[in-house]
CSV table of C-alpha atoms and ligand atoms in Angstrom, one decimal:
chain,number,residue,atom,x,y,z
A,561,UNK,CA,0.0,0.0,0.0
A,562,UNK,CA,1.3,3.8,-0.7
A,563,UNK,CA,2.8,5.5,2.2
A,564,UNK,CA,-0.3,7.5,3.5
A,565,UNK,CA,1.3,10.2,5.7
A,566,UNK,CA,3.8,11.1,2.8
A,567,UNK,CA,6.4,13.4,3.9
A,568,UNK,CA,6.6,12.4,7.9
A,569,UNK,CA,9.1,10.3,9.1
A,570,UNK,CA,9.1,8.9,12.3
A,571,UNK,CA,8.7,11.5,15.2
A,572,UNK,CA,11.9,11.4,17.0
A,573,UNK,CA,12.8,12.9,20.3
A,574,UNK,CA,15.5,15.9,19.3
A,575,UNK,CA,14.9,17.9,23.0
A,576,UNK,CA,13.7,21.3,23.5
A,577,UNK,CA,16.1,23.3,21.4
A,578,UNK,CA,15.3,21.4,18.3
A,579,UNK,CA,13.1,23.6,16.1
A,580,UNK,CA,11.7,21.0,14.0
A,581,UNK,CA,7.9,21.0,14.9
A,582,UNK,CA,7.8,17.1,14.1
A,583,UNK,CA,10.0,16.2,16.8
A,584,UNK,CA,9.3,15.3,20.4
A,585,UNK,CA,11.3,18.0,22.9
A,586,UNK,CA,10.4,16.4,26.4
A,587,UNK,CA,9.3,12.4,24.9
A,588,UNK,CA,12.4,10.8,25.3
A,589,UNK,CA,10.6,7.0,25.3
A,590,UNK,CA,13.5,5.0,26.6
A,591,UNK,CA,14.5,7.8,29.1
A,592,UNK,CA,14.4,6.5,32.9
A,593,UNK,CA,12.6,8.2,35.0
A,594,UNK,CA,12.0,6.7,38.5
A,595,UNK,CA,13.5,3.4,37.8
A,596,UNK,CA,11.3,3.2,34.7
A,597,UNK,CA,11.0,3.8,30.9
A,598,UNK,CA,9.1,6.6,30.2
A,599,UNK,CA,7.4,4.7,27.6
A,600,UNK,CA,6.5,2.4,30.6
A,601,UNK,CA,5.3,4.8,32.9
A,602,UNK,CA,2.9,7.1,30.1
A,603,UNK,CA,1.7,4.1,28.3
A,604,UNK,CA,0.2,6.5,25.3
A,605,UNK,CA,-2.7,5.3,23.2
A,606,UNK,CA,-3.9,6.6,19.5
A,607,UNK,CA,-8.1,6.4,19.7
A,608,UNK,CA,-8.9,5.1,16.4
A,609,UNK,CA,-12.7,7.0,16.4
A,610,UNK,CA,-11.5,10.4,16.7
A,611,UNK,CA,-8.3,10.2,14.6
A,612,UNK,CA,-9.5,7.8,11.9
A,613,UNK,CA,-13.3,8.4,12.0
A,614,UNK,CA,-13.3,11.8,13.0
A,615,UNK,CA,-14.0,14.1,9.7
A,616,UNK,CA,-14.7,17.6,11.8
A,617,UNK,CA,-18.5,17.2,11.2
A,618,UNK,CA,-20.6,19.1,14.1
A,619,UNK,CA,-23.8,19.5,14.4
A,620,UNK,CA,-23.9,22.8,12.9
A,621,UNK,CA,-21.5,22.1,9.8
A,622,UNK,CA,-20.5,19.2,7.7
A,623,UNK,CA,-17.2,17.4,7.4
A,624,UNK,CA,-13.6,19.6,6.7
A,625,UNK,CA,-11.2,16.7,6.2
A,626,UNK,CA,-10.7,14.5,3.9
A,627,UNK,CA,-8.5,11.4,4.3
A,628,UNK,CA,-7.4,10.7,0.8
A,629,UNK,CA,-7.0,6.9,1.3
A,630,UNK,CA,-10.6,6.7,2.2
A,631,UNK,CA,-13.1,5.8,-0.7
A,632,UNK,CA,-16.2,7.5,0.9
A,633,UNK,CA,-17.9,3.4,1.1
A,634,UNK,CA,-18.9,1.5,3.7
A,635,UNK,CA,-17.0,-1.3,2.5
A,636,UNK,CA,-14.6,-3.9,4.5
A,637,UNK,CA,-12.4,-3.2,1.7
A,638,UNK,CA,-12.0,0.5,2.7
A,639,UNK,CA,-12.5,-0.7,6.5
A,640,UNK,CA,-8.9,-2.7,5.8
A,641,UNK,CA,-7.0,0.2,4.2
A,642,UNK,CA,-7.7,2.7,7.1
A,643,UNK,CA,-6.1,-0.3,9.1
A,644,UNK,CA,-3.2,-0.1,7.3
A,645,UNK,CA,-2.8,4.1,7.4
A,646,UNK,CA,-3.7,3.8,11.6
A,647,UNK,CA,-0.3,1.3,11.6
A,648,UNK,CA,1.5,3.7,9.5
A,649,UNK,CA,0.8,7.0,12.0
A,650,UNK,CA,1.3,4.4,15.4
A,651,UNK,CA,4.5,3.6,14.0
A,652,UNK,CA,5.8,6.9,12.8
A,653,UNK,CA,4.3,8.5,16.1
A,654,UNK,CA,5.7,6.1,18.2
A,655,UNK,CA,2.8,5.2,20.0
A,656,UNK,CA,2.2,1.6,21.6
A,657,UNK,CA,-1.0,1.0,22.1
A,658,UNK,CA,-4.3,2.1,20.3
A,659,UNK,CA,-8.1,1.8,21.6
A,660,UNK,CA,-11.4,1.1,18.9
A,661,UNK,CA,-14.8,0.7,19.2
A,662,UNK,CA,-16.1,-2.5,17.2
A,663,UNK,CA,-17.8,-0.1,14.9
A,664,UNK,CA,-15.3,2.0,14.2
A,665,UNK,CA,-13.1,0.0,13.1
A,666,UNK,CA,-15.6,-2.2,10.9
A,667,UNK,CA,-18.7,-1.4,9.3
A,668,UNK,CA,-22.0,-2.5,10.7
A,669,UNK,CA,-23.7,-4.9,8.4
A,670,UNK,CA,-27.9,-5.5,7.6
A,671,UNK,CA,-27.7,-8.2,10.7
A,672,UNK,CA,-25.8,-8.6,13.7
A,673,UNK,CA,-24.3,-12.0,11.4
A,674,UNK,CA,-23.3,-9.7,9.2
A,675,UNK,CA,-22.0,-7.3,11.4
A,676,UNK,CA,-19.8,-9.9,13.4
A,677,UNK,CA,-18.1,-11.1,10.0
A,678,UNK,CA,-17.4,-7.8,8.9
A,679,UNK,CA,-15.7,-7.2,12.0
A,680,UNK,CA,-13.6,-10.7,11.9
A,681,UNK,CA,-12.7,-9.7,8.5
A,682,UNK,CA,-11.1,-6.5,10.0
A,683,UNK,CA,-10.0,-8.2,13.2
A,684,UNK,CA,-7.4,-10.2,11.1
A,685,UNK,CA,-5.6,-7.3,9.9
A,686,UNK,CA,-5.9,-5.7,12.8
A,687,UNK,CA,-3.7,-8.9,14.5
A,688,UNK,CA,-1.5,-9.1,11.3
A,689,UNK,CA,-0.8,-5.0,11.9
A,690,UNK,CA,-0.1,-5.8,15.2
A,691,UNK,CA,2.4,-8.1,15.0
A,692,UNK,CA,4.0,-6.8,12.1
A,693,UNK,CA,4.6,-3.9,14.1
A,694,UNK,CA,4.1,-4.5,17.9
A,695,UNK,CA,1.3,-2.1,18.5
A,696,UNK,CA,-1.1,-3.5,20.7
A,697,UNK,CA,-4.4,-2.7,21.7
A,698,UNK,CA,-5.4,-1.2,24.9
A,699,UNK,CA,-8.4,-1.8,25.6
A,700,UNK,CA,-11.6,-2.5,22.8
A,701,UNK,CA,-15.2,-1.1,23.3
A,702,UNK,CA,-18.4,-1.6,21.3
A,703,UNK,CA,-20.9,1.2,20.4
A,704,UNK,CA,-24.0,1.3,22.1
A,705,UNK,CA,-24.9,4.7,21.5
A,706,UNK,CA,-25.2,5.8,17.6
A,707,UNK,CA,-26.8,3.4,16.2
A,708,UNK,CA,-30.9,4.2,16.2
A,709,UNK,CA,-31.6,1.4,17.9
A,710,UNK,CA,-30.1,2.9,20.9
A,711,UNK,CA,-31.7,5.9,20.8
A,712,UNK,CA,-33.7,5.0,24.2
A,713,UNK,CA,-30.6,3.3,25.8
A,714,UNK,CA,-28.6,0.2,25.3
A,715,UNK,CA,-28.3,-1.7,28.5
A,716,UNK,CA,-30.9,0.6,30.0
A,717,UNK,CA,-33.1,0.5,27.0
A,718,UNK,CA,-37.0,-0.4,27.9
A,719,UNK,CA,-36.7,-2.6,25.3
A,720,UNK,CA,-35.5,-5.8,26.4
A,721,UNK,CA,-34.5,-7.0,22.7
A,722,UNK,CA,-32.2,-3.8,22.8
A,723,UNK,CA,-30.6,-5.2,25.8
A,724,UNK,CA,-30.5,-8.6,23.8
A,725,UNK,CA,-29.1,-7.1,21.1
A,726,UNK,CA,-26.4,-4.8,23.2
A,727,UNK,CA,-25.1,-7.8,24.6
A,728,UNK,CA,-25.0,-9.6,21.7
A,729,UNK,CA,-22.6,-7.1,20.7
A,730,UNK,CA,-20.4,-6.8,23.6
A,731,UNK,CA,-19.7,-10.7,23.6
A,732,UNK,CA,-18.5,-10.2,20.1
A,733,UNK,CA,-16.5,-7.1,20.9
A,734,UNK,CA,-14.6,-8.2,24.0
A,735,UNK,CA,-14.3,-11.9,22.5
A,736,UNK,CA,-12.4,-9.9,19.3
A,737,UNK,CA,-11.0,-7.9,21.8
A,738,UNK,CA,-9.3,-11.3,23.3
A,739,UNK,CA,-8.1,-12.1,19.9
A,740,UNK,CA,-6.0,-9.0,19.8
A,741,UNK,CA,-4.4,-9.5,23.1
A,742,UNK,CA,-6.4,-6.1,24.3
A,743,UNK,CA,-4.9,-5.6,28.2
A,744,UNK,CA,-8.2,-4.3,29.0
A,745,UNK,CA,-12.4,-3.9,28.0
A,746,UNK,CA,-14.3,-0.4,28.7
A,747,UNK,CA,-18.0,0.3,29.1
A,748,UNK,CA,-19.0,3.8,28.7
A,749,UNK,CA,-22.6,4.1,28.6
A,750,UNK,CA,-23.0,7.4,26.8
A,751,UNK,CA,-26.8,6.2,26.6
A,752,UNK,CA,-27.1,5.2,29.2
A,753,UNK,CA,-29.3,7.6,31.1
A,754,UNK,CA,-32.6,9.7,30.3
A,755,UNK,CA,-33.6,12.8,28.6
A,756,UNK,CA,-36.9,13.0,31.0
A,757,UNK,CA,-37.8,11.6,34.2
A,758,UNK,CA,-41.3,11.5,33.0
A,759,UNK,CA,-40.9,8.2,30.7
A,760,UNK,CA,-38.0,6.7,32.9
A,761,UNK,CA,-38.1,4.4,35.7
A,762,UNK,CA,-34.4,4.8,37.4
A,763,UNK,CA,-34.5,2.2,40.1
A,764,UNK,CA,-35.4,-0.5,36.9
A,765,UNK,CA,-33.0,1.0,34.4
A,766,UNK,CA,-30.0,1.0,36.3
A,767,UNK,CA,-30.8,-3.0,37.9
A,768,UNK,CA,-30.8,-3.5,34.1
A,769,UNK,CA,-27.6,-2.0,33.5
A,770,UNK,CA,-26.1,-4.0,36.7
A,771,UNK,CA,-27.2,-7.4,35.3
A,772,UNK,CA,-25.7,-6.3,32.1
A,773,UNK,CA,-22.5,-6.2,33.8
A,774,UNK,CA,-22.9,-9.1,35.9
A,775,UNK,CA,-23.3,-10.9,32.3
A,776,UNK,CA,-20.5,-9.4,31.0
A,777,UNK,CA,-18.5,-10.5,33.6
A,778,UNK,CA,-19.8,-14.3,33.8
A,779,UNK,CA,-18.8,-14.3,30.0
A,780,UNK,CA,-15.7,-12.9,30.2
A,781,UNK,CA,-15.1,-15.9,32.7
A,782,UNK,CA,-16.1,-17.9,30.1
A,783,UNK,CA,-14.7,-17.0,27.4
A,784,UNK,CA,-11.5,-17.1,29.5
A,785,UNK,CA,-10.2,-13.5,28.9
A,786,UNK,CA,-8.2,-12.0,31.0
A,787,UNK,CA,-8.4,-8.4,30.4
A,788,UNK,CA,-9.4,-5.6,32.7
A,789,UNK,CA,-12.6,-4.4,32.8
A,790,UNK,CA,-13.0,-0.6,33.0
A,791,UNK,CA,-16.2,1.7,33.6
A,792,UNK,CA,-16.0,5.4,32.1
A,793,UNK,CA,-17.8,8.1,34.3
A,794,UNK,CA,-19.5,10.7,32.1
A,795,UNK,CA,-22.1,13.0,33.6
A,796,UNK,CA,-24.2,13.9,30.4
A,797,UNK,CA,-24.2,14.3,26.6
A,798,UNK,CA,-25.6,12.9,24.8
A,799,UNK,CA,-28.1,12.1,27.5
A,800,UNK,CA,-29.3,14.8,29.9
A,801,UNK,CA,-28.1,12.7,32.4
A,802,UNK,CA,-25.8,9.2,32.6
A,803,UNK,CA,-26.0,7.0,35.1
A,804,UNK,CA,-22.4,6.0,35.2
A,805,UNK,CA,-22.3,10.1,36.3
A,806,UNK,CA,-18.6,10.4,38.1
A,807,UNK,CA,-16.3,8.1,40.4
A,808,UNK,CA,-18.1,8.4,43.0
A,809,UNK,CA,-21.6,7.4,41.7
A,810,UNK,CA,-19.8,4.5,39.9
A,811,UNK,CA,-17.9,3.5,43.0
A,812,UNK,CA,-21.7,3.3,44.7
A,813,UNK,CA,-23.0,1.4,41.6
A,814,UNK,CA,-20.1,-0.9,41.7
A,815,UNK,CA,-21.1,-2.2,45.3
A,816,UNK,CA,-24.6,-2.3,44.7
A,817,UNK,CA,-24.2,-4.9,42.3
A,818,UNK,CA,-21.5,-7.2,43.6
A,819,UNK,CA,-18.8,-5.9,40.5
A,820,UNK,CA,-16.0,-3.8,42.6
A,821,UNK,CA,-13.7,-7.1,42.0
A,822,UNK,CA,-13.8,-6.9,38.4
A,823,UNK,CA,-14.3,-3.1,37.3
A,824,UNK,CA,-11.7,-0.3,37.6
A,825,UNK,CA,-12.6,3.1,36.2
A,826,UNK,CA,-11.6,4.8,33.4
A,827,UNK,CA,-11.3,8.1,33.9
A,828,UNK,CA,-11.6,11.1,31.7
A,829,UNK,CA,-10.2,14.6,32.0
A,830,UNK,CA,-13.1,16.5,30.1
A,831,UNK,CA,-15.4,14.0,31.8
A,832,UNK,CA,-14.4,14.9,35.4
A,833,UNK,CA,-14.9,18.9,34.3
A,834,UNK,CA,-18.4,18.1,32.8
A,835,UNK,CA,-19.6,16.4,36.1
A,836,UNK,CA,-18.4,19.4,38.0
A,837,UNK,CA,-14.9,17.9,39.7
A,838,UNK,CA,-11.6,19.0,38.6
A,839,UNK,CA,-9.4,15.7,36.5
A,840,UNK,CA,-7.6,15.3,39.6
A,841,UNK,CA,-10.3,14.9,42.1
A,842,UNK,CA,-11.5,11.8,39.6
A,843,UNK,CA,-8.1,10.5,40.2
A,844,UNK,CA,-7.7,10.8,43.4
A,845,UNK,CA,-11.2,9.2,44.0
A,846,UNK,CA,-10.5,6.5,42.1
A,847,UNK,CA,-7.1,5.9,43.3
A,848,UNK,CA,-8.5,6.0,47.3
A,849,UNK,CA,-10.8,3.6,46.5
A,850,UNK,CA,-8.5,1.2,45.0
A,851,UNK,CA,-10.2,1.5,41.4
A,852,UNK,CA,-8.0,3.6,39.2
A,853,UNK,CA,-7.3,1.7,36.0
A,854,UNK,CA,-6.7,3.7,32.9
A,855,UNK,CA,-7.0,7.1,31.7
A,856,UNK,CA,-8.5,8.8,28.6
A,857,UNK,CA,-6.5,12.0,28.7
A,858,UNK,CA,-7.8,15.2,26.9
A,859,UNK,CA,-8.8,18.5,28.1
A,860,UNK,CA,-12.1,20.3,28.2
A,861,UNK,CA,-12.5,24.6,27.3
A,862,UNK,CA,-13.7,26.3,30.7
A,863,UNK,CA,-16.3,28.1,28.3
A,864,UNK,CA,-18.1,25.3,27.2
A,865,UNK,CA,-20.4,22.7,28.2
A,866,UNK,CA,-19.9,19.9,26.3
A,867,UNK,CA,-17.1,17.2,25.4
A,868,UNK,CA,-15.0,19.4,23.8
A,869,UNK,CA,-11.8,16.3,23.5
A,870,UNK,CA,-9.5,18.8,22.6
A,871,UNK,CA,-5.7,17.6,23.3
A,872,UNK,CA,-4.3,17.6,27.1
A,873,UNK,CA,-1.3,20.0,26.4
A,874,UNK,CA,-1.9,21.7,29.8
A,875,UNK,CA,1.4,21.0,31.5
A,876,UNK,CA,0.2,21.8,35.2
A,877,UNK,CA,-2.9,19.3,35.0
A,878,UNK,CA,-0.7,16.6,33.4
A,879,UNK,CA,1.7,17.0,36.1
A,880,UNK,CA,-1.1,16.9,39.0
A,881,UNK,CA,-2.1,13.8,37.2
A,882,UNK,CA,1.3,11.9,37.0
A,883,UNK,CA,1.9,12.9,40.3
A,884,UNK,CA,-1.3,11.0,41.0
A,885,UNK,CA,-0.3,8.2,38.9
A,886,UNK,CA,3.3,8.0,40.6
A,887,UNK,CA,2.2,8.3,44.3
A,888,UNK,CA,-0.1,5.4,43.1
A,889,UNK,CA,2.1,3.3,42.0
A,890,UNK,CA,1.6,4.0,38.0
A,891,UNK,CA,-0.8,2.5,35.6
A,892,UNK,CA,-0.6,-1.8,35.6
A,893,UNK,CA,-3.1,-2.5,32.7
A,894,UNK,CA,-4.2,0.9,31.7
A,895,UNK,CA,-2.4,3.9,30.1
A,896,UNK,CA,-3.0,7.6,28.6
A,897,UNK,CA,-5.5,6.9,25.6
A,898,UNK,CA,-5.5,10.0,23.8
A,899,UNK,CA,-9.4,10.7,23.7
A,900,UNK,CA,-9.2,13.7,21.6
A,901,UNK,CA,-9.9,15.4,18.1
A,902,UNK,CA,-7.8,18.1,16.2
A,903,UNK,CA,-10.3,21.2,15.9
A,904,UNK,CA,-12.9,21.4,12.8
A,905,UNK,CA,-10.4,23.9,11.0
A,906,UNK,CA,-7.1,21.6,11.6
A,907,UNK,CA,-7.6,20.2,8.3
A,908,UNK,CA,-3.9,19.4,7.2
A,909,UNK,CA,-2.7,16.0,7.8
A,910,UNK,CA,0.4,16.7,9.8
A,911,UNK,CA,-2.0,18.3,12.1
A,912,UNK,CA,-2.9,14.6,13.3
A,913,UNK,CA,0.8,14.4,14.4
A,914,UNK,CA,1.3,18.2,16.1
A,915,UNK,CA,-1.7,17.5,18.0
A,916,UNK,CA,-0.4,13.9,19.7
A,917,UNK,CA,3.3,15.3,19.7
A,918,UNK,CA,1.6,17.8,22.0
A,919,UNK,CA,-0.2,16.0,24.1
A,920,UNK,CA,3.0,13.6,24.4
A,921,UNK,CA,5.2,16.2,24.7
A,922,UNK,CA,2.7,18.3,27.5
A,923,UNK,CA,2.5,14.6,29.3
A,924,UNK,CA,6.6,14.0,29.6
A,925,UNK,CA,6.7,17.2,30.9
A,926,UNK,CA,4.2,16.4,33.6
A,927,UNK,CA,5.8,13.6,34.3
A,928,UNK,CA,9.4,15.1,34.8
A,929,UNK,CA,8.0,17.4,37.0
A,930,UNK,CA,6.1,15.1,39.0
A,931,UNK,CA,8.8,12.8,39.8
A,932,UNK,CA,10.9,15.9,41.0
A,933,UNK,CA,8.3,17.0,42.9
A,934,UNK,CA,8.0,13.6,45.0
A,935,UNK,CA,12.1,13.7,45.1
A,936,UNK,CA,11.9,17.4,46.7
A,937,UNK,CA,9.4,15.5,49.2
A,938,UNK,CA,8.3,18.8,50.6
A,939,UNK,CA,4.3,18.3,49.6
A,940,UNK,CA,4.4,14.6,51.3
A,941,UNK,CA,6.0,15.7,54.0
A,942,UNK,CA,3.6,18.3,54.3
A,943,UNK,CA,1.0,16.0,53.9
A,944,UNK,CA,2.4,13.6,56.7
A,945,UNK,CA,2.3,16.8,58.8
A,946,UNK,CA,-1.5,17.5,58.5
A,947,UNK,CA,-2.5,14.5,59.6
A,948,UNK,CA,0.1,13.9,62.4
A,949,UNK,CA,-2.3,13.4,65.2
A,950,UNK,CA,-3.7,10.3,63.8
A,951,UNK,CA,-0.3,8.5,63.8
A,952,UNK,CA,-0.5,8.3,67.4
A,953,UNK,CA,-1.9,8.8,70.6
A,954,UNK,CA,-5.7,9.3,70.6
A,955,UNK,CA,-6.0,9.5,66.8
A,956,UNK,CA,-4.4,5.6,66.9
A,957,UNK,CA,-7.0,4.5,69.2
A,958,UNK,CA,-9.8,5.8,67.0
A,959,UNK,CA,-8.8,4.9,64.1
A,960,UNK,CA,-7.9,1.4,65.3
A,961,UNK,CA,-11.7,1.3,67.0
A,962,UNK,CA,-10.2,1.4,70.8
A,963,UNK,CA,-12.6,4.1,71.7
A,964,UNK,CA,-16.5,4.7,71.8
A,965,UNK,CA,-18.1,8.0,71.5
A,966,UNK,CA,-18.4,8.5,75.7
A,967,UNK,CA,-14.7,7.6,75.9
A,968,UNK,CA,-14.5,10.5,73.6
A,969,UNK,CA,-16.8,12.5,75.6
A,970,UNK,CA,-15.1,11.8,78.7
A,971,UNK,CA,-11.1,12.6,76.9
A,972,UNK,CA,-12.2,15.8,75.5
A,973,UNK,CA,-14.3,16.9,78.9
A,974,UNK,CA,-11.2,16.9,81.1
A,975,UNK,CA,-8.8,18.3,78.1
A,976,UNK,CA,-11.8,21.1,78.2
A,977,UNK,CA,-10.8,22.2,74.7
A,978,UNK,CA,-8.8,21.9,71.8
A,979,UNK,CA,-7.1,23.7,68.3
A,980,UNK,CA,-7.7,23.4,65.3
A,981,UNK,CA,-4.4,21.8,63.0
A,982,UNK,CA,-1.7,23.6,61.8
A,983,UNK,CA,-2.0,25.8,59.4
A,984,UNK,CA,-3.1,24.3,55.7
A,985,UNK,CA,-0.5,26.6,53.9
A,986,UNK,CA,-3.2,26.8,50.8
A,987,UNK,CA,-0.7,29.2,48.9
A,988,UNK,CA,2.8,27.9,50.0
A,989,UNK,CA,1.8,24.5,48.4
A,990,UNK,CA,0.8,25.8,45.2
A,991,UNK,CA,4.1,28.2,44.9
A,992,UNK,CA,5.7,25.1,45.8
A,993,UNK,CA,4.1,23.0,42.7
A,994,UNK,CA,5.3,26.1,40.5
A,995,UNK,CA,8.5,25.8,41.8
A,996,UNK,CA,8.9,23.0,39.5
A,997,UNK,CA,6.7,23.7,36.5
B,1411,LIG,C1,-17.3,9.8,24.9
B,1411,LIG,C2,-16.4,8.8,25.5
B,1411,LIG,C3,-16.0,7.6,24.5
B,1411,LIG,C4,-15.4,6.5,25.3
B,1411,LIG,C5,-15.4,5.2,24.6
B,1411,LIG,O1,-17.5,10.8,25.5
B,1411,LIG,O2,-15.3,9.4,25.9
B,1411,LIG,O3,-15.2,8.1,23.5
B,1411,LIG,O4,-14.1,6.8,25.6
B,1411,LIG,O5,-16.7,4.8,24.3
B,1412,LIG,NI1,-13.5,8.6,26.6
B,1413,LIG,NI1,-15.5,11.6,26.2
């Protein structure tokens, strides 16, 4: 096949005096940071919807690029050549993993029969790219949401042949999934949820969307794939409200239905802002409760509602967020999937590669200046510090259940009063963080 991205080489790391523009300045992939590669540590994946099937349609405007290898059709033919191109731009970027839903990667069919053979058809050169170039995938997915026999909800849907019919597909997707050695299996139910309250029955729909997991799971035993399953939190769009709405509620969801052994979360940047939390309060969530798993790392516009997906080149977030990841001892299936699109009017082909050289780029950084943050050790010491009294003493006994509430009563009435902490040094920990940025 003709060399789609004509012109590009591979992106090399030249360091931040280089001036060519399709170089990495911070990426150094075999650099060791903390003991680690940081190829290891980043873990940076291509998403195959936005940066193959992305054509800068909105809903106000029609599509601005064109990909020249595509032929317009629907066909597995065409399906198979945008295979080829992805492998080209994962190899000349330098990524190593990638992320698809089943439908974007192979075109649904007249039948689900249909469906599933176009996607085997697909599948195979999807393994054959693989191993010709050691890509592999991070996690699959299946669509459940633009297709209009979702238009009600997949797993939720008050039609149970929908639910039938959505499960039908995710068996197919994480059993192709399996085939390509994927480390790991997402649900994001961006249907999921309701437009009104009028027509919907909550308690019901989200019992639905439980068993559907609980399915998922038994087959996945079955099956014999070893992957890890991730949920995706996402407050809204294109529902008014989704059910899987931010760590916390999925966290809750998770132990109402008997799944916290076998989900982690997936957590996005431009999700967390939508839902009203910062990216690193997600994080943190997720990481306290022991169910961080994976990242799809983007960036949201403060003056917009909606999934905007744009690129995470904001070096202070993706700092906050190594930090996170380092303190947690770093991702073990998961990684940085690259949930983003270049903007409507990015239409030249290169721009594919300056946006992910930025995000990569933005991310190194981040994670330089995390891992000289933690060897400073100021802002864990600091930490420590805060929360001194509970090492010992009375804190000790109540954390370690020792005391009731009159013991309590009794301690504090002969101490007769008490301070508060020391201070919390709001604005000396933030100069310290930009100390390093
Ligand atoms: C949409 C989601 C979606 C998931 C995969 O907002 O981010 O792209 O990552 O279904
Ligand atoms: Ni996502
Ligand atoms: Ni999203």
């Amino acid at each position: 096949m003709a060399e789609a991205f004509r012109g590009i080489s591979k992106i090399r790391f030249e360091g931040p005096k280089s001036k060519n523009r399709l170089s990495f300045k911070h990426y150094n992939p075999d650099e060791i940071v903390e003991g680690k590669k940081m190829s290891e540590h980043l873990r940076f994946s291509v998403a195959y919807w936005h940066t193959f099937r992305g054509t800068g349609a909105d809903p106000f405007g029609s599509a601005t690029r064109t990909m020249p290898w595509d032929d317009g059709s629907n066909s597995v033919a065409n399906a198979i050549n945008r295979v080829k191109v992805a492998f080209e731009f994962f190899e000349k970027l330098g990524v190593n993993f990638y992320c698809f839903h089943d439908r974007d990667v192979a075109p649904e069919g007249e039948t689900l029969a249909e469906s599933n053979r176009n996607l085997d058809e697909v599948a195979k050169a999807l393994k054959d790219e693989q191993a010709r170039t050691g890509v592999k995938l991070l996690w699959g997915t299946a669509n459940l949401f633009s297709h209009p026999r979702y238009m009600h909800g997949a797993a939720t849907a008050p039609n149970a042949d929908v639910f039938a019919f959505a499960a039908a597909q995710v068996a197919k997707a994480m059993e192709v999934t399996k085939y390509l050695g994927g480390s790991g299996y997402t649900f994001w139910g961006g249907r999921e949820g309701y437009k009104t309250l009028l027509n919907t029955n909550i308690k019901r729909e989200m019992d639905h969307l439980g068993r559907f997991l609980q399915l998922a799971v038994e087959h996945k035993r079955q099956i014999g794939f070893k992957g890890q399953f991730y949920i995706e939190p996402k407050p809204k769009e294109p529902t008014r409200h989704q059910y899987d709405s931010d760590a916390a509620a999925c966290w809750a969801f998770l132990q109402n239905h008997g799944l916290t052994k076998d989900f982690k979360l997936n957590i996005e940047a431009n999700h967390a802002t939508l839902a009203g939390h910062s990216f690193i309060h997600e994080l943190q969530y997720a990481c306290g409760m022991g169910i961080l798993g994976s990242v799809d790392a983007n960036r949201g516009d403060e003056l917009l509602g909606w999934d905007t997906d744009q690129f995470p080149t904001n070096v202070l977030e993706n700092a906050m967020c190594m930090l996170t990841l380092l303190d947690n001892g770093g991702f073990k299936t998961g990684g940085l999937n690259f949930d983003a699109h270049v903007a409507r009017e990015s239409t030249d082909l290169a721009d594919l590669f300056h946006a992910h050289i930025g995000g990569m780029d933005a991310f190194a950084r981040g994670l330089k200046i995390a891992a000289a943050i933690r060897k400073d050790g100021t802002l864990k010491d600091m930490l420590k510090s805060r929360y001194a009294s509970w090492d010992k003493g009375m804190g000790k006994k109540i954390e370690t259940g020792k005391m009731t509430m009159s013991d309590l009563a009794q301690y504090m009435l002969k101490k007769g009063n008490c301070d508060a902490n020391e201070s919390g040094r709001v604005e000396l920990l933030e100069n310290i963080v930009n100390e390093y940025l």
